[in-house]
C-alpha atoms as one frame of an Amber mdcrd trajectory, in Angstrom:
protein
  -0.180   0.041  -0.151   2.697   2.481   0.779   4.490   1.643  -2.740   1.343
   2.700  -4.224   1.199   5.901  -2.344   4.952   6.719  -2.804   4.303   6.630
  -7.150   0.989   8.655  -6.383   2.882  11.370  -3.946   5.904  11.069  -7.421
   2.986  11.599  -9.784   1.524  14.384  -7.942   4.589  16.332  -7.385   5.451
  16.353 -10.720   2.042  18.124 -11.725   2.087  21.967 -12.705   0.279  23.937
 -10.357  -2.937  24.464 -12.275  -3.390  20.823 -12.545  -2.793  19.958  -8.901
  -5.724  22.380  -8.115  -7.704  20.483 -10.507  -7.012  17.031  -8.837  -7.629
  18.430  -5.495 -11.106  19.776  -6.731 -11.615  16.289  -7.786 -11.166  14.364
  -4.905 -12.923  16.981  -2.937 -15.692  16.399  -4.735 -15.304  12.934  -4.658
 -15.428  12.802  -1.084 -18.290  15.367  -0.649 -20.358  12.747  -3.144 -19.329
   9.453  -0.754 -20.578  11.393   2.312 -23.600  12.616   1.100 -24.899   8.890
  -0.180 -23.236   8.045   3.482 -25.327  10.304   5.613 -29.257   8.702   6.011
 -31.756  10.345   4.305 -33.552  10.937   7.866 -30.485  13.494   8.769 -30.194
  15.276   5.950 -32.145  18.721   5.896 -35.370  18.949   4.087 -34.855  20.982
   0.962 -38.232  19.824  -0.856 -41.566  19.197  -0.235 -42.450  16.090   0.924
 -45.896  14.723   0.153 -47.844  14.503   3.276 -46.178  16.926   4.977 -48.958
  19.498   4.279 -52.892  18.570   4.965 -54.881  19.362   2.301 -57.689  21.697
   2.655 -61.166  19.960   1.918 -62.102  20.811  -1.000 -65.124  23.676  -1.229
 -68.551  22.970  -2.449 -69.258  24.021  -5.760 -72.348  25.210  -7.100 -74.061
  22.346  -9.693 -75.974  25.030 -11.924 -74.528  27.374 -14.049 -73.969  30.811
 -12.838 -77.687  32.765 -13.406 -79.948  30.113 -12.396 -82.107  30.433  -9.233
 -83.234  27.134  -7.220 -86.696  27.095  -9.014 -85.503  27.582 -12.890 -84.669
  23.784 -14.032 -82.205  23.006 -17.206 -83.925  21.909 -20.442 -82.066  18.102
 -21.363 -79.985  19.382 -24.672 -80.511  15.867 -25.839 -84.582  15.541 -25.390
 -86.350  16.202 -28.456 -88.446  19.490 -28.206 -92.275  19.453 -27.553 -94.187
  18.523 -30.672 -91.604  16.902 -32.533 -92.821  14.045 -34.585 -96.476  14.639
 -33.764 -98.124  15.861 -36.627 -99.589  19.230 -36.719-103.164  18.422 -37.015
-104.707  15.018 -35.852-106.364  12.513 -37.915-109.598  12.222 -36.166-111.936
   9.145 -37.459-115.762   9.370 -38.260-117.674   7.905 -35.246-120.772   6.192
 -36.412-124.271   7.290 -34.658-126.471  10.351 -35.514-123.876  12.749 -36.650
-124.615  16.159 -38.412-123.293  15.625 -42.040-121.147  18.681 -43.188-122.101
  19.892 -46.632-118.091  18.511 -47.348-118.620  15.358 -46.702-121.679  15.285
 -49.190-120.370  16.887 -51.959-117.386  14.516 -52.108-118.063  11.689 -54.498
-116.483   8.524 -52.992-114.529   7.981 -49.830-112.796  10.903 -48.541-109.046
  11.161 -49.583-106.468  11.934 -46.773-103.258  13.258 -48.338-100.162  11.258
 -47.358 -98.252  13.375 -45.258 -95.281  15.568 -45.984 -91.961  13.720 -45.304
 -89.697  15.766 -43.531 -86.061  16.872 -44.168 -83.637  16.186 -40.975 -80.248
  16.266 -42.380 -78.163  15.620 -45.776 -74.725  13.693 -45.967 -72.280  14.373
 -48.726 -69.259  12.562 -49.674 -67.537  12.351 -52.176 -69.861  11.930 -55.346
 -73.218  10.615 -53.245 -75.079  12.674 -51.209 -77.175  11.032 -48.646 -80.793
  12.621 -47.607 -81.907  11.766 -43.610 -86.102  11.991 -44.141 -88.624  11.800
 -41.302 -91.498  10.110 -42.736 -94.401   8.908 -40.641 -92.368   9.090 -37.208
 -89.601   7.017 -38.716 -85.716   8.834 -39.581 -83.961   6.795 -42.010 -81.430
   7.639 -44.839 -82.186   7.756 -48.530 -80.853   8.049 -52.114 -81.960   9.523
 -54.810 -84.427   7.159 -56.515 -85.783   5.545 -53.633 -89.261   5.601 -52.172
 -90.277   7.469 -49.064 -93.944   6.237 -48.758 -96.229   7.367 -51.878 -93.211
   9.950 -52.616 -89.978   9.228 -54.341 -86.808  11.069 -53.684 -85.421  12.741
 -56.738 -82.552  15.232 -56.130 -80.448  15.911 -52.967 -79.112  19.102 -52.528
 -76.704  20.506 -49.785 -79.622  22.162 -47.805 -82.625  20.947 -49.632 -84.245
  17.793 -51.483 -86.606  17.556 -54.397 -89.502  14.912 -54.114 -92.439  13.560
 -56.357 -95.663  12.524 -54.672 -99.314  13.040 -54.854 -98.934  16.502 -55.071
 -96.460  16.567 -57.497 -93.109  17.993 -57.417 -91.820  19.556 -53.541 -88.771
  21.149 -52.188 -88.123  19.978 -48.825 -85.572  22.576 -47.252 -83.414  22.003
 -43.828 -85.570  23.802 -40.981 -84.417  24.576 -37.990
């Protein structure tokens, strides 16, 4: 061991002064690292926040309703259909049997009364590439239709960006998106 120390001493004495300072700084850094690693963590000074050292405050209750609403107001479900959606505009009343007075319209019309077919409602248009599809509600059933397909007594003729043209009992009619 003493032979190795003797060789290091000769090597150190042969170094210029600047390099001696660098060697001493390196030895000091190594010693500081070793000492830091050997000290148990409980005895090291606390320089960072330790989880659980500070008790968190309980969360404050936030109002469930957005600002501007009061307790007696209710919010409407954004996914619920609007009132009257899918219901016919005028209810169809079946004639009742019995001694009911007959109107002049019923007497003057020969044959059975003809109830015009309900007009389809355009709900949306989907276009991609060269294909266009219309989403149409007819008799409370919504489905997609291509030009040329039948919608009850109507036939889909043409699909545009915001409207469609159908051919039916009343002739050609344009259906537009209505919101």
